[in-house]
């Protein structure tokens, strides 16, 4: 690796639509092929409590009950992903939140056409990533 690389880690989560549509392998493959390193991975089913914490910034939105139903409807796969500028890098690989804005070639641009069901979560800041990693993998992760 080059010297000036800004190694970070991020919390990535494949949402229930990835599980139901059997797109988990495809998405994990894209992360691996990009060159980022998956250092932890687990499948789990979320409950309302952890979801409210994870999505506290949208918990008062009118669409939140739908998100809650969707996010608890099937397993998710949580991952810690490591690499140079991986927080921004993963957000680029994912594409923007709204599929109408996501370019083909991105995960959301290629596979999503429903706003709430956009396949993948990725942390949006260093502090956010550390908080989410602790939430889903514990303090010592
Ligand atoms: P992000 O996942 O791209 O970081 P956030 O703004 O953190 O986007 O929102 C969390 C999730 O809430 C989104 O991924 C999406 O599934 C859902 N969401 C955001 N805005 C809307 C909306 O306007 N309608 C329905 N669902 C939404
Ligand atoms: Mg977000």
Short mmCIF file of C-alpha atoms in Angstrom, two decimals, residues 45-109:
data_model
loop_
_atom_site.label_atom_id
_atom_site.label_comp_id
_atom_site.label_asym_id
_atom_site.label_seq_id
_atom_site.Cartn_x
_atom_site.Cartn_y
_atom_site.Cartn_z
CA UNK A 45 -32.23 -10.21 12.67
CA UNK A 46 -32.70 -6.67 13.97
CA UNK A 47 -35.22 -5.67 16.64
CA UNK A 48 -37.04 -2.35 16.98
CA UNK A 49 -34.79 -1.15 19.81
CA UNK A 50 -31.48 -1.46 17.95
CA UNK A 51 -33.07 -0.12 14.79
CA UNK A 52 -34.30 3.03 16.57
CA UNK A 53 -30.75 3.60 17.79
CA UNK A 54 -29.20 2.94 14.41
CA UNK A 55 -31.70 5.14 12.59
CA UNK A 56 -32.23 7.77 15.33
CA UNK A 57 -31.70 10.54 12.72
CA UNK A 58 -34.83 9.42 10.79
CA UNK A 59 -36.91 7.95 13.66
CA UNK A 60 -39.36 10.86 13.60
CA UNK A 61 -39.93 10.73 9.84
CA UNK A 62 -43.39 9.68 8.59
CA UNK A 63 -41.86 6.82 6.62
CA UNK A 64 -40.07 5.36 9.65
CA UNK A 65 -42.72 2.70 10.52
CA UNK A 66 -42.32 1.28 7.02
CA UNK A 67 -38.53 1.23 7.39
CA UNK A 68 -38.97 -0.52 10.73
CA UNK A 69 -41.21 -3.23 9.24
CA UNK A 70 -38.86 -3.71 6.32
CA UNK A 71 -35.62 -3.77 8.31
CA UNK A 72 -36.96 -6.41 10.71
CA UNK A 73 -38.60 -8.54 7.98
CA UNK A 74 -35.58 -10.78 7.24
CA UNK A 75 -31.94 -11.15 8.31
CA UNK A 76 -29.33 -8.50 7.67
CA UNK A 77 -25.58 -9.02 7.34
CA UNK A 78 -23.38 -6.62 9.30
CA UNK A 79 -19.75 -6.16 8.32
CA UNK A 80 -16.68 -4.21 9.32
CA UNK A 81 -14.90 -3.14 6.15
CA UNK A 82 -11.41 -1.70 6.16
CA UNK A 83 -9.39 0.22 3.59
CA UNK A 84 -8.05 3.53 2.39
CA UNK A 85 -10.79 6.19 2.63
CA UNK A 86 -13.24 3.32 2.90
CA UNK A 87 -16.06 5.47 4.36
CA UNK A 88 -16.31 7.61 1.22
CA UNK A 89 -15.23 4.72 -0.98
CA UNK A 90 -18.08 2.51 0.16
CA UNK A 91 -20.61 5.35 -0.17
CA UNK A 92 -19.43 5.78 -3.78
CA UNK A 93 -19.75 2.06 -4.44
CA UNK A 94 -23.26 2.07 -2.91
CA UNK A 95 -24.54 5.16 -4.72
CA UNK A 96 -26.82 7.85 -3.25
CA UNK A 97 -29.76 7.05 -0.92
CA UNK A 98 -32.43 7.69 -3.56
CA UNK A 99 -32.23 5.21 -6.41
CA UNK A 100 -33.33 7.92 -8.88
CA UNK A 101 -30.01 9.64 -8.22
CA UNK A 102 -27.87 6.50 -8.15
CA UNK A 103 -25.82 5.98 -11.31
CA UNK A 104 -25.77 2.61 -13.07
CA UNK A 105 -22.59 0.88 -11.93
CA UNK A 106 -23.35 1.56 -8.28
CA UNK A 107 -25.06 -1.05 -6.10
CA UNK A 108 -28.19 1.04 -5.58
CA UNK A 109 -28.13 2.29 -9.18
#
